[in-house]
Every structure is written in C-alpha cells, then in structure tokens.
Amino acid sequence: MKNVLIKFIKAANSKDIEEIEHFLAQKEASFCFENLSSNQDVPKNTDFCVLFLDFEDEEEFALAKDFMNKNKNLKTFALLKNHNKTSFLNAHSLGFCGCLNKISDIDDEIFEDDLEDEDSFDEDKTHALGIKITDEISHEFAGTKILIVDDIVENIKLLEDVLAPFKFEFTSYTNPARVLETIDDTRYDLILLDVIMPGMDGFQLANEIRTSEANAQTPIIFISASSEKQDKIEGFNFGSLAYIEKPIDPQTVIAQIYGILKVRKLNNQLLLEKENFIAMLTHDLKTPIRAQIQALDLLLKDYFGELNPRQREIVNEIMASNKYMQNMAENVLTNYKTENGKLKIQKTKNDIKATIENTVENLKFIISQKNQSIKVSYKDIKDTTAYYDDIEIKRVLSNLIVNASEYSFDNSVINIAVEKLDDNFKITVSDTGLGIQPSNIDTLFKKYSTNSKDYRKVGTGLGLYICRAIVNAHGGTIEAARPKDGGMSFSFTISLDMPMEKKDIRLDGEQGGKD
C-alpha cells in the first residue's frame, strides 16, 4: 500500500476532493490532506506527495518552491488548479516528477509493489517516470542538433528547458516557411514538429523535409494537443518515431528522446563499422585487380606469344570484367572517403581533350563487349585547358560512360559533346538506350539509388551520387535529362576561373592547405 500526502493551500472545492479521494481509494492507497502553508514537515513513511496549487499565484508558488527545496528526495507531483501553459511552465520549473491536469494522470506503475523499495528511484537508475540524465548521458549527447518548430514561443522554451540537461544544440522556428528556406543548411539529429500551425501544419512540413538533401532521413517527432487517433496514425505514416501529446510530461519526453537518440547512435555505429569494412575490403581488392589488369594487358600485347582469335576474345572479356570490378571498387572507396571528408579535390592545369581520350581508352574493353562505340565532338573550342582534378573528373566520365554502356543496346553509339559556355566547359554524355521513367530522374543522384533491378542489371547506386559530389566540389553542376529519341543525357560544367594549384578542396566544399 502506498502512502500519499496531498498538500494544498487554499481550500479545494468538494468535487476536487472527491475526485482525489476516489482515485486513491481505487489504488488502495493511504492518504491525508495537509495545508502547505501551516506545515512543511512530511511523515517519514510517505511514498510520494502531490501539491494541489495555483502555480500562477506568487504566494503559492513561493511556498511550493520552498517545499521542493526542503524535500528534494521526495517524489512530488504538481496537480494544476489552472490548466494553462503559464501554470504548467511555472510548475515545471520547480522540478516536479510530473505535472498533472487531474489526479488520475499519475502513472499506474507508481502504485506497483515492485517499486516500493527506496532504491527504485535511485538517481543513477532508469525508473518508471523516465530517464535520470547523468553526467555520462549528458556528455554522450552533448552537441546533438535538435530542430524545434512550433508557432508558440512558450512551447519552444518549455521543450528547450526540459531537454537542457542533455546539452543539445537547439535551432527553433515559429514560422514553418522559414524552416524550408534553411532546411539544407544544417543536418539535424532530431526534429520536433508541432502539428497545428498556421499556414502549414506539421504533416505538410514533414513531407517537405523528407524531400530535402540534408534531412531526408532525420528522425521526426510530432508534438500536438490533438489526441485524435487519426492524427497519430498520420504522424506515424510520415515516419514519426513518436507522437507526444500536449501538455507534455517532461519525464516522458526525456525518456522518448533518449531512447530515439540511443537507437540512432547504435545504428550509426553499425553503419560506420560497415563502411569501414567496405573501405578496407575495396582498398585491399584494388591491388589484385590492378595486377590482373596489368597481366591481361601484357597478354593482349603478345608479350608471351601471339594469341589466336578465340584466346584474344576470352582475354578481352576477362579484361572488361576486371575493368568493371575496378570501377565498382573505386566508387565504393570514393564514397567512403566522401562521407568521411577524406577525399580532396586537387586542382591543376589539365587538358580536357586528353582527359576524355584517356578515359575512353581505359574503358575500351567494357565498351567492346557490346560492340559499342564512343563519339566525341568539340563545338568550336580552340583551347581545351582548364584547372580541375584530372583523376576525379576521369572518375566522373568513367561512371557516366559505364552507365551509358550498361543501359544501351548492342552496336549503339555513346556521344560525348564538349562546348564552352562563358568561362566554363560543359560536357554532355548521352546514349539512346533504355532510358528511365521521368518520375525517377529526380532520384538518380541520391546515394544508393539505382534502377538496375528494373533492367536486371548489377549496380551499387553510388556512381551518379559520386559524380555529383565531385562536380559540385569543382564548383560545377550536373543534371540529367531524357532526350526525345530515348536514352539518357548527363551534362556537367567545369569552372575555368578557379586556379587552385596550391590549394585543395574537400568534397564537402571546405577549403584547406595540402597535408
């Protein structure tokens, strides 16, 4: 049996008294009412206390604050006389276990026998009311980026106060439209959205966020005064990991957010371990693949005797397979370096014509397997020199050409057109192959996005993603289109007016000196 102490100041009406008595009697709890102003002592056998006060009244608020300071180890709830935000904020600021609109809001688990031991609410343990934020937990999530969107400033302040012990970095907005203007400026770890807002509700905003580059995968929690079942279902349909009802219970919010961030952290650790393994594997694969290519090249040059036509055909097929594996391994490794900020663009003076010719030469074995050809045209260009990273632009060209070859028919032609636009070169790689549905064009450059299964092909979904990262790092752009005669067309520009011979650029766009 639980012993409950009810503290109040001004006389409560009979209806409130009856409600409290009825609820505690149902729980088979022993309880008593005491006037807070006349007696600050608490019986030793008290399991928890409830303060039934007007927290907007200065006198009652001061007495409640004094009581909480003298009884820090006592589990105490605030039962609000006034059910509004000001009263809730005032009560919350005193550090109650929970703020109640009605006595029955007390969690049933408080009355269970297995929580009667005094160790049940040890400061260093997780308990029925939520998570105690220890220094270790606070340090674990310090700097986590949280976005809060609510049209009411007081609600934002309340959430920031509740979550303050985590030492998060908060970005808050009261205008949903402003969020969309800046959503790609920061990659957040968690987004908290109010549902009911003027102009754009939380569901509409979440739908827009899901199309952003930086936060398409960021966890979202909806917070709303609406308890309608359909709203909750709609929230989860938008991928929300939780739906918190207002007025919020601080301990519930803390526990839910802690759980979400903990799971996200574990997932990120697993992903990092996976990518580290892939990076190590692909790095180790590069050496034997390169050795095989060199050996096959010697065979094709008749260093060990002349090959007959059938032997040459087989060696060419093996060479094409090795070249393809080499390209895939390079893509996976490049993606790893890109994600970890380890890949840098080294701009030097190069000749675009030579870069394209070398790339085409390296891919001749892949192209020959389908009896395809590559046609390169230069539109009224006399000087083809520019400052760019030759290795990385070759990687872009290789990915685009291999992509064009894979999705083109046998005996087809892959066209590469080079033209000058002001101070930039524009390079277009196009084919007349299978093409792609117009609705899928927007997803082509996203990581791990691939349509290879639709055409029974093998693909990692990294080639075009890497192309865009490299071109963007050069200050250029890349886009895809579907020509009228079918197939696909990719074009990108290379800046001419950025001589960076003594500097480098990371793929995330940050500048720095050489190592």
Coordinates of C-alpha atoms in Angstrom, one line a residue:
M1 CA 0.0 0.0 0.0
K2 CA 1.3 3.5 -0.9
N3 CA 1.2 6.4 1.5
V4 CA 0.2 9.6 -0.3
L5 CA 0.4 13.1 1.1
I6 CA -1.8 15.8 -0.5
K7 CA -0.7 19.3 0.1
F8 CA -2.8 22.4 -0.7
I9 CA -3.1 26.0 0.5
K10 CA -6.5 27.4 -0.3
A11 CA -9.5 25.2 0.4
A12 CA -10.3 22.9 -2.6
N13 CA -13.8 22.5 -3.7
S14 CA -15.7 19.3 -2.8
K15 CA -15.7 18.0 -6.3
D16 CA -11.8 18.1 -6.5
I17 CA -11.6 16.5 -3.1
E18 CA -14.0 13.7 -4.0
E19 CA -12.1 13.0 -7.3
I20 CA -8.7 12.7 -5.4
E21 CA -10.2 10.5 -2.7
H22 CA -12.0 8.3 -5.2
F23 CA -8.8 7.7 -7.3
L24 CA -6.5 7.0 -4.4
A25 CA -9.1 4.7 -2.8
Q26 CA -9.3 2.7 -6.0
K27 CA -5.5 2.3 -5.8
E28 CA -5.8 1.1 -2.2
A29 CA -3.5 4.0 -1.2
S30 CA -3.4 5.5 2.3
F31 CA -3.6 9.3 2.0
C32 CA -4.1 12.5 4.0
F33 CA -4.7 16.2 3.2
E34 CA -2.5 18.9 4.8
N35 CA -2.3 22.7 4.4
L36 CA 1.0 23.6 2.8
S37 CA 1.3 27.0 4.4
S38 CA 0.9 25.7 8.0
N39 CA 3.1 22.6 7.9
Q40 CA 6.2 21.9 5.8
D41 CA 7.0 18.5 7.5
V42 CA 6.5 15.3 5.7
P43 CA 5.7 12.0 7.5
K44 CA 8.6 9.5 7.2
N45 CA 6.5 6.8 5.7
T46 CA 5.3 9.0 2.8
D47 CA 5.8 7.3 -0.6
F48 CA 5.0 10.4 -2.7
C49 CA 3.4 13.8 -2.4
V50 CA 1.0 15.8 -4.5
L51 CA 0.9 19.6 -4.4
F52 CA -2.6 20.8 -5.4
L53 CA -1.9 24.5 -6.0
D54 CA -2.4 27.6 -8.2
F55 CA 1.1 27.9 -9.6
E56 CA 0.3 31.4 -11.1
D57 CA -0.3 32.7 -7.6
E58 CA 3.0 34.3 -6.3
E59 CA 2.4 33.3 -2.7
E60 CA 1.5 29.7 -3.5
F61 CA 4.4 29.4 -6.0
A62 CA 6.9 30.6 -3.3
L63 CA 5.6 28.1 -0.8
A64 CA 5.8 25.3 -3.4
K65 CA 9.4 26.3 -4.2
D66 CA 10.4 26.3 -0.5
F67 CA 8.7 22.9 0.0
M68 CA 10.6 21.4 -3.1
N69 CA 13.9 22.7 -1.8
K70 CA 13.4 21.1 1.6
N71 CA 12.2 17.8 0.2
K72 CA 14.5 17.1 -2.8
N73 CA 14.5 13.3 -2.3
L74 CA 10.7 13.1 -2.1
K75 CA 8.8 12.1 -5.3
T76 CA 6.4 15.0 -5.7
F77 CA 3.8 15.8 -8.4
A78 CA 2.2 19.1 -9.3
L79 CA -1.6 18.9 -9.6
L80 CA -2.6 22.0 -11.5
K81 CA -5.6 24.1 -10.5
N82 CA -5.3 26.2 -13.6
H83 CA -4.8 24.1 -16.8
N84 CA -2.9 26.5 -18.9
K85 CA 0.7 27.0 -20.3
T86 CA 1.8 29.5 -17.7
S87 CA 0.8 27.3 -14.8
F88 CA 2.4 24.3 -16.4
L89 CA 5.7 26.2 -17.1
N90 CA 5.8 27.6 -13.6
A91 CA 5.2 24.2 -12.0
H92 CA 7.7 22.5 -14.4
S93 CA 10.4 25.0 -13.4
L94 CA 10.3 23.6 -9.8
G95 CA 11.4 20.1 -10.9
F96 CA 8.4 18.0 -10.1
C97 CA 8.3 14.3 -11.2
G98 CA 5.3 15.2 -13.3
C99 CA 2.7 17.9 -13.9
L100 CA -0.9 16.6 -13.7
N101 CA -4.1 18.1 -15.1
K102 CA -6.1 15.5 -13.0
I103 CA -5.1 13.1 -10.2
S104 CA -5.6 10.1 -12.5
D105 CA -2.7 11.2 -14.7
I106 CA -0.3 9.6 -12.2
D107 CA 1.2 6.6 -13.8
D108 CA -0.2 3.3 -12.6
E109 CA 3.3 1.9 -12.2
I110 CA 3.8 4.3 -9.2
F111 CA 1.4 2.1 -7.3
E112 CA 3.0 -1.2 -8.1
D113 CA 4.6 -3.2 -5.3
D114 CA 7.9 -3.8 -7.1
L115 CA 8.6 0.0 -6.9
E116 CA 8.3 0.2 -3.1
D117 CA 12.0 -0.2 -2.4
E118 CA 13.7 3.0 -1.8
D119 CA 16.3 2.1 -4.3
S120 CA 13.7 2.1 -7.1
F121 CA 14.2 5.8 -7.6
D122 CA 17.9 5.9 -7.2
E123 CA 19.3 8.9 -9.1
D124 CA 21.5 6.8 -11.3
K125 CA 18.8 4.4 -12.5
T126 CA 16.1 4.4 -15.1
H127 CA 12.7 4.4 -13.4
A128 CA 9.0 4.4 -14.2
L129 CA 8.9 8.1 -14.6
G130 CA 11.7 8.4 -17.2
I131 CA 15.5 8.8 -17.5
K132 CA 17.7 10.4 -15.0
I133 CA 20.1 12.5 -17.0
T134 CA 23.5 11.6 -15.5
D135 CA 26.8 13.4 -16.5
E136 CA 27.6 10.4 -18.7
I137 CA 24.4 10.7 -20.7
S138 CA 24.7 14.5 -20.9
H139 CA 28.2 14.1 -22.3
E140 CA 27.1 11.3 -24.6
F141 CA 24.7 13.6 -26.5
A142 CA 26.2 17.0 -26.0
G143 CA 26.2 19.0 -29.2
T144 CA 23.3 16.9 -30.8
K145 CA 21.5 19.2 -33.2
I146 CA 17.8 19.5 -32.5
L147 CA 15.3 21.4 -34.6
I148 CA 12.1 22.6 -32.9
V149 CA 9.2 24.1 -34.9
D150 CA 6.2 25.5 -33.0
D151 CA 4.2 28.6 -33.7
I152 CA 4.1 29.4 -29.9
V153 CA 7.3 30.6 -28.4
E154 CA 6.4 29.4 -24.9
N155 CA 6.1 25.8 -26.2
I156 CA 9.6 26.0 -27.7
K157 CA 11.0 27.4 -24.4
L158 CA 9.4 24.6 -22.5
L159 CA 10.9 21.9 -24.7
E160 CA 14.3 23.6 -24.5
D161 CA 14.1 23.8 -20.7
V162 CA 13.0 20.2 -20.4
L163 CA 15.9 19.0 -22.7
A164 CA 18.5 21.4 -21.3
P165 CA 20.3 18.7 -19.3
F166 CA 21.2 16.9 -22.5
K167 CA 23.3 19.9 -23.6
F168 CA 21.8 19.8 -27.1
E169 CA 22.3 22.5 -29.8
F170 CA 18.8 23.9 -30.5
T171 CA 17.6 25.6 -33.6
S172 CA 14.0 26.9 -33.2
Y173 CA 11.4 28.4 -35.6
T174 CA 7.9 29.7 -35.2
N175 CA 7.4 30.0 -38.9
P176 CA 7.3 26.7 -40.9
A177 CA 8.1 28.6 -44.2
R178 CA 11.4 29.8 -42.7
V179 CA 12.3 26.2 -41.9
L180 CA 12.1 25.3 -45.6
E181 CA 14.4 28.2 -46.5
T182 CA 17.2 26.8 -44.3
I183 CA 16.5 23.1 -44.0
D184 CA 19.5 22.1 -46.1
D185 CA 21.9 24.4 -44.2
T186 CA 22.2 22.0 -41.2
R187 CA 21.9 18.3 -40.9
Y188 CA 19.9 17.8 -37.7
D189 CA 19.9 14.7 -35.5
L190 CA 16.3 15.1 -34.4
I191 CA 13.3 17.2 -35.5
L192 CA 10.4 18.1 -33.1
L193 CA 7.3 19.4 -35.0
D194 CA 4.1 20.9 -33.7
V195 CA 1.1 19.6 -35.7
I196 CA -1.3 22.5 -35.7
M197 CA 0.4 25.7 -37.1
P198 CA -1.0 28.5 -39.3
G199 CA -0.1 28.4 -43.0
M200 CA 1.5 25.0 -42.9
D201 CA 0.7 22.2 -40.5
G202 CA 3.4 19.8 -39.1
F203 CA 2.4 17.0 -41.5
Q204 CA 2.9 19.2 -44.6
L205 CA 6.2 20.5 -43.2
A206 CA 7.4 16.9 -42.6
N207 CA 6.5 16.0 -46.1
E208 CA 8.7 18.8 -47.4
I209 CA 11.6 17.9 -45.1
R210 CA 11.5 14.4 -46.4
T211 CA 12.5 15.8 -49.8
S212 CA 15.4 17.8 -48.5
E213 CA 19.0 16.8 -49.2
A214 CA 20.4 17.1 -45.7
N215 CA 17.4 15.9 -43.5
A216 CA 15.5 13.4 -45.6
Q217 CA 16.4 10.6 -43.1
T218 CA 16.4 12.7 -39.9
P219 CA 14.0 11.3 -37.2
I220 CA 10.9 13.3 -36.6
I221 CA 8.7 13.5 -33.5
F222 CA 5.3 15.2 -33.7
I223 CA 4.0 17.1 -30.6
S224 CA 0.4 18.1 -30.5
A225 CA -2.5 19.0 -28.3
S226 CA -4.6 16.8 -30.5
S227 CA -5.2 13.3 -29.1
E228 CA -7.2 12.1 -32.2
K229 CA -6.3 8.6 -33.3
Q230 CA -6.2 9.6 -36.9
D231 CA -3.6 12.3 -36.2
K232 CA -1.4 9.8 -34.5
I233 CA -1.8 7.4 -37.4
E234 CA -0.9 10.1 -39.9
G235 CA 2.1 11.1 -37.9
F236 CA 3.4 7.5 -38.0
N237 CA 2.7 7.3 -41.7
F238 CA 5.1 10.2 -42.1
G239 CA 7.8 8.1 -40.4
S240 CA 7.5 9.8 -37.0
L241 CA 9.2 7.8 -34.3
A242 CA 6.9 9.1 -31.6
Y243 CA 3.7 11.2 -31.1
I244 CA 3.8 13.3 -27.9
E245 CA 0.6 14.9 -26.6
K246 CA 0.4 18.3 -25.0
P247 CA 0.6 19.3 -22.3
I248 CA 3.8 17.4 -22.3
D249 CA 5.1 15.4 -19.4
P250 CA 8.8 16.2 -19.1
Q251 CA 9.9 12.8 -17.9
T252 CA 8.0 11.1 -20.8
V253 CA 9.6 13.4 -23.3
I254 CA 13.1 12.9 -21.9
A255 CA 12.7 9.1 -21.9
Q256 CA 11.4 9.0 -25.5
I257 CA 14.0 11.3 -26.9
Y258 CA 16.8 9.5 -25.0
G259 CA 15.6 6.2 -26.5
I260 CA 15.4 7.5 -30.0
L261 CA 18.8 9.1 -29.9
K262 CA 20.3 6.0 -28.3
V263 CA 19.0 3.7 -31.1
R264 CA 20.1 6.2 -33.8
K265 CA 23.6 6.3 -32.3
L266 CA 23.8 2.5 -32.3
N267 CA 22.6 2.4 -35.9
N268 CA 25.2 5.0 -36.9
Q269 CA 27.9 3.0 -35.2
L270 CA 26.8 -0.1 -37.1
L271 CA 26.8 1.8 -40.4
L272 CA 30.2 3.2 -39.7
E273 CA 31.6 -0.2 -39.0
K274 CA 30.0 -1.5 -42.2
E275 CA 31.5 1.3 -44.2
N276 CA 34.9 0.9 -42.6
F277 CA 34.8 -2.8 -43.5
I278 CA 33.8 -2.0 -47.1
A279 CA 36.6 0.6 -47.4
M280 CA 39.1 -1.8 -46.1
L281 CA 37.8 -4.6 -48.4
T282 CA 37.8 -2.4 -51.5
H283 CA 41.2 -1.0 -50.7
D284 CA 42.6 -4.5 -50.4
L285 CA 40.9 -5.5 -53.7
K286 CA 42.4 -2.7 -55.7
T287 CA 45.9 -4.3 -55.7
P288 CA 45.0 -7.8 -57.1
I289 CA 42.6 -6.2 -59.6
R290 CA 45.3 -3.9 -60.8
A291 CA 47.8 -6.8 -61.0
Q292 CA 45.3 -8.8 -63.1
I293 CA 44.7 -5.9 -65.5
Q294 CA 48.4 -5.4 -66.0
A295 CA 48.9 -9.2 -66.7
L296 CA 46.0 -9.2 -69.1
D297 CA 47.4 -6.2 -70.9
L298 CA 50.7 -8.0 -71.4
L299 CA 48.8 -10.9 -72.9
L300 CA 46.9 -8.7 -75.3
K301 CA 50.2 -7.1 -76.4
D302 CA 51.5 -10.6 -77.2
Y303 CA 54.4 -10.3 -74.7
F304 CA 54.1 -14.1 -74.2
G305 CA 53.3 -15.1 -77.7
E306 CA 50.7 -14.3 -80.2
L307 CA 47.1 -15.1 -79.2
N308 CA 44.7 -16.8 -81.5
P309 CA 41.3 -15.0 -82.2
R310 CA 39.4 -17.1 -79.6
Q311 CA 42.1 -16.6 -76.9
R312 CA 42.1 -12.9 -77.6
E313 CA 38.3 -12.8 -77.3
I314 CA 38.4 -14.5 -73.9
V315 CA 41.2 -12.3 -72.6
N316 CA 39.2 -9.2 -73.7
E317 CA 36.2 -10.4 -71.8
I318 CA 38.3 -11.0 -68.7
M319 CA 39.8 -7.6 -69.1
A320 CA 36.4 -6.0 -69.4
S321 CA 35.2 -7.7 -66.2
N322 CA 38.3 -6.6 -64.3
K323 CA 37.9 -3.0 -65.5
Y324 CA 34.2 -3.1 -64.4
M325 CA 35.3 -4.5 -60.9
Q326 CA 37.9 -1.8 -60.7
N327 CA 35.4 0.9 -61.4
M328 CA 33.0 -0.5 -58.8
A329 CA 35.7 -0.8 -56.1
E330 CA 36.8 2.7 -56.8
N331 CA 33.2 4.0 -56.5
V332 CA 32.8 2.3 -53.1
L333 CA 36.1 3.6 -51.8
T334 CA 35.4 7.1 -53.2
N335 CA 32.0 7.1 -51.4
Y336 CA 33.7 6.2 -48.1
K337 CA 36.2 9.0 -48.5
T338 CA 33.5 11.4 -49.4
E339 CA 31.3 10.6 -46.4
N340 CA 34.3 10.9 -44.1
G341 CA 35.7 14.1 -45.6
K342 CA 38.9 12.4 -46.6
L343 CA 38.6 12.9 -50.3
K344 CA 40.1 16.1 -51.6
I345 CA 40.0 17.8 -54.9
Q346 CA 43.5 18.7 -56.2
K347 CA 43.1 21.3 -59.0
T348 CA 45.9 21.5 -61.5
K349 CA 46.1 22.7 -65.1
N350 CA 44.9 19.9 -67.4
D351 CA 43.6 19.4 -71.0
I352 CA 40.0 18.2 -71.2
K353 CA 40.6 16.6 -74.5
A354 CA 43.4 14.5 -73.1
T355 CA 41.3 13.6 -70.1
I356 CA 38.4 12.4 -72.2
E357 CA 40.7 10.4 -74.6
N358 CA 42.5 8.7 -71.7
T359 CA 39.1 7.8 -70.1
V360 CA 37.8 6.4 -73.3
E361 CA 40.9 4.3 -73.8
N362 CA 40.7 2.8 -70.3
L363 CA 37.1 1.8 -71.0
K364 CA 37.5 0.3 -74.5
F365 CA 37.3 -3.2 -73.2
I366 CA 34.0 -2.6 -71.4
I367 CA 32.6 -0.8 -74.5
S368 CA 33.8 -3.5 -76.9
Q369 CA 31.8 -6.2 -75.1
K370 CA 28.6 -4.8 -76.6
N371 CA 30.3 -3.7 -79.8
Q372 CA 29.5 -0.1 -78.9
S373 CA 31.5 3.0 -79.9
I374 CA 32.1 6.4 -78.4
K375 CA 31.9 9.6 -80.5
V376 CA 33.5 12.8 -79.1
S377 CA 32.8 16.3 -80.5
Y378 CA 34.2 19.7 -79.6
K379 CA 32.0 22.6 -80.6
D380 CA 34.2 25.5 -81.8
I381 CA 36.8 25.1 -79.0
K382 CA 40.4 26.1 -79.6
D383 CA 41.8 26.0 -76.1
T384 CA 40.7 22.9 -74.0
T385 CA 42.8 23.6 -70.9
A386 CA 41.3 24.2 -67.5
Y387 CA 42.0 23.8 -63.8
Y388 CA 40.5 20.7 -62.3
D389 CA 41.3 17.4 -60.6
D390 CA 42.2 15.1 -63.5
I391 CA 41.8 11.8 -61.5
E392 CA 38.3 12.8 -60.2
I393 CA 37.0 14.2 -63.5
K394 CA 38.1 10.9 -65.1
R395 CA 36.1 9.1 -62.4
V396 CA 33.0 11.2 -63.4
L397 CA 33.5 10.5 -67.1
S398 CA 34.1 6.8 -66.4
N399 CA 30.9 6.5 -64.3
L400 CA 28.8 8.3 -66.9
I401 CA 30.2 6.2 -69.8
V402 CA 29.9 2.9 -68.0
N403 CA 26.3 3.9 -67.0
A404 CA 25.5 4.7 -70.6
S405 CA 27.0 1.5 -71.9
E406 CA 25.2 -0.7 -69.3
Y407 CA 21.8 0.8 -70.3
S408 CA 22.4 1.0 -74.0
F409 CA 21.8 -1.6 -76.7
D410 CA 24.5 -3.5 -78.6
N411 CA 26.1 -1.8 -81.5
S412 CA 24.9 1.6 -80.2
V413 CA 26.8 4.9 -80.0
I414 CA 27.7 6.9 -76.9
N415 CA 28.1 10.6 -77.6
I416 CA 30.3 13.0 -75.7
A417 CA 29.8 16.6 -76.6
V418 CA 32.1 19.4 -75.3
E419 CA 31.2 23.0 -75.5
K420 CA 32.3 26.3 -73.9
L421 CA 29.9 28.4 -72.0
D422 CA 31.4 31.7 -70.9
D423 CA 34.2 30.7 -68.5
N424 CA 33.0 27.1 -68.2
F425 CA 33.2 23.9 -70.1
K426 CA 30.0 21.9 -70.5
I427 CA 30.4 18.2 -71.1
T428 CA 27.4 16.0 -72.1
V429 CA 27.4 12.2 -72.2
S430 CA 24.3 10.8 -73.9
D431 CA 23.0 7.5 -75.2
T432 CA 19.9 6.2 -77.0
G433 CA 19.4 3.1 -74.8
L434 CA 16.7 2.0 -72.3
G435 CA 16.2 5.4 -70.7
I436 CA 14.4 6.0 -67.4
Q437 CA 10.9 6.9 -66.3
P438 CA 10.6 10.7 -65.9
S439 CA 9.4 10.3 -62.3
N440 CA 12.7 8.6 -61.4
I441 CA 15.0 11.3 -62.8
D442 CA 15.0 13.3 -59.5
T443 CA 16.3 10.3 -57.5
L444 CA 19.2 9.4 -59.8
F445 CA 21.8 11.3 -57.9
K446 CA 20.8 10.1 -54.4
K447 CA 23.0 7.7 -52.5
Y448 CA 22.3 4.0 -53.2
S449 CA 19.5 5.0 -55.6
T450 CA 19.6 2.6 -58.6
N451 CA 17.2 1.4 -61.2
S452 CA 19.4 -1.6 -62.1
K453 CA 16.9 -4.2 -60.8
D454 CA 14.3 -2.9 -63.2
Y455 CA 16.5 -3.8 -66.0
R456 CA 18.1 -6.9 -64.4
K457 CA 21.5 -5.1 -64.1
V458 CA 24.0 -5.0 -61.3
G459 CA 24.6 -1.7 -59.6
T460 CA 25.6 -0.1 -56.3
G461 CA 23.7 3.1 -56.6
L462 CA 26.9 5.1 -56.0
G463 CA 28.1 6.1 -59.4
L464 CA 25.9 9.1 -60.1
Y465 CA 25.9 10.1 -56.4
I466 CA 29.8 10.3 -56.6
C467 CA 29.6 12.2 -59.9
R468 CA 27.5 14.9 -58.4
A469 CA 29.8 15.2 -55.3
I470 CA 32.9 15.6 -57.4
V471 CA 31.3 18.0 -59.9
N472 CA 29.9 20.1 -57.1
A473 CA 33.3 20.2 -55.4
H474 CA 34.7 21.7 -58.6
G475 CA 32.1 24.5 -58.4
G476 CA 30.1 23.0 -61.2
T477 CA 26.7 21.4 -61.7
I478 CA 25.4 18.1 -63.1
E479 CA 21.9 17.3 -64.4
A480 CA 20.1 14.5 -66.2
A481 CA 17.5 14.6 -69.0
R482 CA 15.7 12.2 -71.2
P483 CA 16.2 13.1 -74.9
K484 CA 13.2 12.8 -77.2
D485 CA 14.7 9.9 -79.0
G486 CA 15.1 7.9 -75.8
G487 CA 18.1 7.0 -73.6
M488 CA 19.6 9.4 -71.1
S489 CA 21.7 12.5 -71.3
F490 CA 24.0 13.7 -68.5
S491 CA 25.8 17.1 -68.6
F492 CA 28.1 18.9 -66.2
T493 CA 30.2 22.0 -66.2
I494 CA 33.8 22.6 -65.1
S495 CA 34.9 26.0 -63.9
L496 CA 37.8 27.7 -65.7
D497 CA 38.4 30.6 -63.4
M498 CA 39.5 28.8 -60.3
P499 CA 43.2 28.1 -60.4
M500 CA 43.9 26.2 -57.2
E501 CA 47.3 24.7 -57.8
K502 CA 48.4 25.4 -54.3
K503 CA 45.2 24.5 -52.5
D504 CA 42.8 21.7 -52.3
I505 CA 39.1 21.4 -51.8
R506 CA 37.3 18.6 -49.8
L507 CA 34.2 17.2 -51.3
D508 CA 32.1 18.9 -48.7
G509 CA 33.3 22.2 -50.1
E510 CA 35.7 23.3 -47.4
Q511 CA 39.0 24.7 -48.4
G512 CA 42.3 23.9 -46.8
G513 CA 46.0 23.6 -47.4
K514 CA 47.8 20.5 -48.5
D515 CA 48.7 17.8 -45.9

